[in-house]
PDB file of C-alpha atoms in Angstrom:
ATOM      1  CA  UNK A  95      53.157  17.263  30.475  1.00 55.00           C
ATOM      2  CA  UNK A  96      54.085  17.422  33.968  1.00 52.00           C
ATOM      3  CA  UNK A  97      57.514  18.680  35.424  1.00 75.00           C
ATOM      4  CA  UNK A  98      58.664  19.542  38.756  1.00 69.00           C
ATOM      5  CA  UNK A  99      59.944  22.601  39.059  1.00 79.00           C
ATOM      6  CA  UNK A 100      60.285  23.588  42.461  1.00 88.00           C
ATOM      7  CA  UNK A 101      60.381  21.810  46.464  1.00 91.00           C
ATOM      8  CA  UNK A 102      60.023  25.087  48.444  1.00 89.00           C
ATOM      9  CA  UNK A 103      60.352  25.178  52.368  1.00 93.00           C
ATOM     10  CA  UNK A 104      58.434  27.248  54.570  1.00 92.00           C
ATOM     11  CA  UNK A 105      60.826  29.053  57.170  1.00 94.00           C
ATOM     12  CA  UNK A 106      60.828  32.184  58.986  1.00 95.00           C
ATOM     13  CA  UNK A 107      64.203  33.564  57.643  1.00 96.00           C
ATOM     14  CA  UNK A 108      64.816  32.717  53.893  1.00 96.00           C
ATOM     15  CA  UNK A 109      68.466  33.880  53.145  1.00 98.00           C
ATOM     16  CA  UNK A 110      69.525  32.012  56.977  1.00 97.00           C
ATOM     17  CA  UNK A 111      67.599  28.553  55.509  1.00 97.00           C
ATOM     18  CA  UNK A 112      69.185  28.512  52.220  1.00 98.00           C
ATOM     19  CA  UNK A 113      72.464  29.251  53.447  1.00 98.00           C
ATOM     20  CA  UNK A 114      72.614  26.589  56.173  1.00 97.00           C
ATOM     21  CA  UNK A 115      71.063  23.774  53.022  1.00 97.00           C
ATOM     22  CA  UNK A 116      73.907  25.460  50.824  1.00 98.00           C
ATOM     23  CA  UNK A 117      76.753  24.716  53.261  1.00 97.00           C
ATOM     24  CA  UNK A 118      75.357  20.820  53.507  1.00 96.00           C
ATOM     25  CA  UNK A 119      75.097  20.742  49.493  1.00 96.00           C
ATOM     26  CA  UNK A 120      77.654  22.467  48.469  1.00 96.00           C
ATOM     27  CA  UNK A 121      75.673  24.241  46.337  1.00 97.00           C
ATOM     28  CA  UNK A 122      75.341  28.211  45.653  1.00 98.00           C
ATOM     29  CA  UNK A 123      72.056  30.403  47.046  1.00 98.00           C
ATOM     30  CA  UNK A 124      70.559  31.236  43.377  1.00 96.00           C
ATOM     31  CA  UNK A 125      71.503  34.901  42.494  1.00 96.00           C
ATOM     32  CA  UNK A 126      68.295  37.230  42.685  1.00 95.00           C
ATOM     33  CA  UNK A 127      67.513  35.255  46.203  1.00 96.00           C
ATOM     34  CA  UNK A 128      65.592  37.672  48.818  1.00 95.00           C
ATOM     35  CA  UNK A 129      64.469  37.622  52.372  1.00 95.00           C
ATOM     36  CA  UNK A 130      61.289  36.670  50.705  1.00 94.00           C
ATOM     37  CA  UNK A 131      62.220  33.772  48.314  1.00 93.00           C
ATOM     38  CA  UNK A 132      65.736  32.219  48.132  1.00 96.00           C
ATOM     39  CA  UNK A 133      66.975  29.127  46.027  1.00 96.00           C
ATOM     40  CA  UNK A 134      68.989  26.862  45.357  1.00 97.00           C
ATOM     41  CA  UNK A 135      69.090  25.203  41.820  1.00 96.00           C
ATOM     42  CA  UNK A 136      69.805  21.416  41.429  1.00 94.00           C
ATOM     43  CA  UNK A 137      69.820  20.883  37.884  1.00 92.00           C
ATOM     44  CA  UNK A 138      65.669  21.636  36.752  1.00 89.00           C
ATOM     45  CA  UNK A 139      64.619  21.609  40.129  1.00 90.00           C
ATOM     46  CA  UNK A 140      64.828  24.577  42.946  1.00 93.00           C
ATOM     47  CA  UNK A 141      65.048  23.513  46.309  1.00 95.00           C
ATOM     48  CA  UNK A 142      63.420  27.211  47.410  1.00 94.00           C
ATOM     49  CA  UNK A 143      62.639  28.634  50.683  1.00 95.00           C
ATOM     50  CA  UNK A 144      59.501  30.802  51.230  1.00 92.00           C
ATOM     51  CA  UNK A 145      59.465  33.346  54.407  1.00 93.00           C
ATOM     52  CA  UNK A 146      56.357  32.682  56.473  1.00 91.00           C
ATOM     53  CA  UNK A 147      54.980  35.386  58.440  1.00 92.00           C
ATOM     54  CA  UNK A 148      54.344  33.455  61.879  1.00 89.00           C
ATOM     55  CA  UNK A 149      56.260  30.249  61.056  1.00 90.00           C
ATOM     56  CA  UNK A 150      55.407  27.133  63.683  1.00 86.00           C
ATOM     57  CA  UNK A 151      58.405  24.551  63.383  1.00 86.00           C
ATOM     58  CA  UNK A 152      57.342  20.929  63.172  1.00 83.00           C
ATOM     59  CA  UNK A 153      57.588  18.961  66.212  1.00 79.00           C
ATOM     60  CA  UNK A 154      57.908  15.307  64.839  1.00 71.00           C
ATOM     61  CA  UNK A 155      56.637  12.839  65.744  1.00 67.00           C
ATOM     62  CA  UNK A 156      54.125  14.844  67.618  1.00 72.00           C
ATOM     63  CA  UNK A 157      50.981  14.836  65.251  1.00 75.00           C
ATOM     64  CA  UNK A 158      49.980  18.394  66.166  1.00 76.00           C
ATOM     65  CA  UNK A 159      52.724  19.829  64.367  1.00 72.00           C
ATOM     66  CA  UNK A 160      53.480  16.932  61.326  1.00 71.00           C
ATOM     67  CA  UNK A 161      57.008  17.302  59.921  1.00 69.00           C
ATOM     68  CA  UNK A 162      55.167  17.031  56.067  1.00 71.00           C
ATOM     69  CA  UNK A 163      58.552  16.108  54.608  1.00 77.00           C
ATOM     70  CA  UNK A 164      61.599  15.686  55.111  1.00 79.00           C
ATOM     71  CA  UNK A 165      64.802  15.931  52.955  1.00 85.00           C
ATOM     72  CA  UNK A 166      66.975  12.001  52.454  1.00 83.00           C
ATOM     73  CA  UNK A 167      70.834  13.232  51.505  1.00 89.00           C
ATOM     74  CA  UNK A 168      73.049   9.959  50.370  1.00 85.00           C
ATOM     75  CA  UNK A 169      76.429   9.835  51.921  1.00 88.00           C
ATOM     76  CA  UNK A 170      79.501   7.378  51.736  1.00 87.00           C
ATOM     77  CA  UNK A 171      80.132   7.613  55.604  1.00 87.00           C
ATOM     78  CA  UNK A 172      77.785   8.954  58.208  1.00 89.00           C
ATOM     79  CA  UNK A 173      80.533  10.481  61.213  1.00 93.00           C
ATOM     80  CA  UNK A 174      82.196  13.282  58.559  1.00 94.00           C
ATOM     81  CA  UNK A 175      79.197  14.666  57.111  1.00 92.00           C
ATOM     82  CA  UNK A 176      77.532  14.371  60.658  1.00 95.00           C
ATOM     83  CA  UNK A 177      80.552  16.168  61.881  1.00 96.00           C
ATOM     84  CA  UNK A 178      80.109  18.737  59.126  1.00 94.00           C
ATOM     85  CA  UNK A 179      75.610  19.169  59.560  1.00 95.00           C
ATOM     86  CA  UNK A 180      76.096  19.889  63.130  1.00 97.00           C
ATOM     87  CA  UNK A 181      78.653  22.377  63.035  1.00 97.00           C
ATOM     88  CA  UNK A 182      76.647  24.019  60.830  1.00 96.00           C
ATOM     89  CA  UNK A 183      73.467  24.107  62.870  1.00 97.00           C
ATOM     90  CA  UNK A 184      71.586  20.859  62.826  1.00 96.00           C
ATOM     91  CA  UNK A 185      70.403  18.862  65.310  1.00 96.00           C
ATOM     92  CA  UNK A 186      70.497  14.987  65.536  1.00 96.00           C
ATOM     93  CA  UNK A 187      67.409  13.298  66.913  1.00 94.00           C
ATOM     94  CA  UNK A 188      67.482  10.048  66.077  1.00 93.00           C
ATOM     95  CA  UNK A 189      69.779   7.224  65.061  1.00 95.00           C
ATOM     96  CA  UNK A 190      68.715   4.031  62.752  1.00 91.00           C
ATOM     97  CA  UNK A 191      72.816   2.778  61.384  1.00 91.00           C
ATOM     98  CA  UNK A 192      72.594  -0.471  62.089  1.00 87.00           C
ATOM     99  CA  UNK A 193      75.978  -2.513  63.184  1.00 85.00           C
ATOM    100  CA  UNK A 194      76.742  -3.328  59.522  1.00 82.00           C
ATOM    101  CA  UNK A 195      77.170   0.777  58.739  1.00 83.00           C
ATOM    102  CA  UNK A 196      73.884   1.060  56.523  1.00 85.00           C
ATOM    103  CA  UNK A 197      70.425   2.697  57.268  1.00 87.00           C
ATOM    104  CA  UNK A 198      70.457   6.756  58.167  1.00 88.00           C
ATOM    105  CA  UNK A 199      69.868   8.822  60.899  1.00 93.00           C
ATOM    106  CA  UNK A 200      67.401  11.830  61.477  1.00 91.00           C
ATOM    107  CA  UNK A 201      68.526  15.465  62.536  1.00 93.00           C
ATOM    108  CA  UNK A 202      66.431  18.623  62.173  1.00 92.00           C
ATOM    109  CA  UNK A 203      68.007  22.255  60.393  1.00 93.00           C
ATOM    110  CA  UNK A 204      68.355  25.473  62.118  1.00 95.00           C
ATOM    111  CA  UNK A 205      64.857  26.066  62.145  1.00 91.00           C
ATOM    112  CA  UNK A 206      63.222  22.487  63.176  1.00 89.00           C
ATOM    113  CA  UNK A 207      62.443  21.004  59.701  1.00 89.00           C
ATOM    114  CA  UNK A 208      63.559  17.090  59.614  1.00 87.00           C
ATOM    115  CA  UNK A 209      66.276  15.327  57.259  1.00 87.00           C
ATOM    116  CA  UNK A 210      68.029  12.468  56.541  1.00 89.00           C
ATOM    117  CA  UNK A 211      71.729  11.149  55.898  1.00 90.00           C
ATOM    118  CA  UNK A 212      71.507   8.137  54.810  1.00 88.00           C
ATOM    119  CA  UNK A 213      74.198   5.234  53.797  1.00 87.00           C
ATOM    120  CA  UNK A 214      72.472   3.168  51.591  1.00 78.00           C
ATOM    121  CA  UNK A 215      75.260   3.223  48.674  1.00 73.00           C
ATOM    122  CA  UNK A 216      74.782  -0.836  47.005  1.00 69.00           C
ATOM    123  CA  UNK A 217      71.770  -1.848  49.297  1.00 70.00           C
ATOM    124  CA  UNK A 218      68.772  -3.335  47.094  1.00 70.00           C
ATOM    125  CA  UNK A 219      65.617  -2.175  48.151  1.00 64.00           C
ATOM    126  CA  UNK A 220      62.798  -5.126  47.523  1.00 67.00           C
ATOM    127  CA  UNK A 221      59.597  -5.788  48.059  1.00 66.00           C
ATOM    128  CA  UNK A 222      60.722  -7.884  51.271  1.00 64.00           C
ATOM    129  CA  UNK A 223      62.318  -5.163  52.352  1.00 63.00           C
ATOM    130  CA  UNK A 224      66.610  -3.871  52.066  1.00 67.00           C
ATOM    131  CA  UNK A 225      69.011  -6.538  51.382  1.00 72.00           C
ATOM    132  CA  UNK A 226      72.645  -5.112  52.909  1.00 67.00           C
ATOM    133  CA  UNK A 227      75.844  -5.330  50.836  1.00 70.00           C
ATOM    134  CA  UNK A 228      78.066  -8.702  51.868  1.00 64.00           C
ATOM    135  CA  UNK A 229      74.926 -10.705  52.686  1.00 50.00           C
ATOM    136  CA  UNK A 230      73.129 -13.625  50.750  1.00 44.00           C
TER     137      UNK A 230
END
């Protein structure tokens, strides 16, 4: 049986990483967290930082450095918790709301890895594609 345990984030300072995704969670650094390996639990699953001798930051979209991942967070309303990620260090590089208030835009954390807040609360995703609350 298969279970997934752990998403862990390569970064250059672990305690730094894991405090900045803490603040945008609202969710405690796991006790026993070093400069080496730091956590944070979300129910089974760790969202853990590894320290990387030498890290190289992604440079999406450039292909020479791939972003790999990148983390979607769910939101009911974009400008506070946009407000909130950039005080605390994140960057915001691109912007896909649309007028009607849905879709997400794209920042990077402290240390250039890409994520996402994202309204999407009551859109159905299909296999044509989103359908928006308040249309037919």
């Amino acid at each position: 049986m298969l279970r997934l345990t752990d998403f862990i984030i390569d970064c250059p300072d672990t305690m730094k990483l894991a405090a900045f995704y803490s603040e945008v969670t609202g969710r405690p650094v796991k006790d026993g967290s070093s400069e080496d390996w730091a956590g944070i639990r979300f129910g089974e699953i760790e969202l853990a930082f590894i320290r990387v001798d030498d890290y190289r930051a992604p440079q999406w979209p450039d292909t020479e450095h791939p972003k790999q991942f990148h983390l979607d967070f769910e939101v009911d309303e974009i400008e506070p918790e946009q407000r909130r990620v950039l005080g605390l260090g994140a960057t915001l590089r691109k912007d896909f709301i649309g007028p009607n208030g849905y879709g997400w835009r794209v920042y990077t954390d402290p240390v250039g890895h890409p994520f996402c807040l994202c309204r999407n609360k009551g859109v159905v995703w299909t296999d044509q594609g989103p359908v928006w609350p308040g249309r037919d």
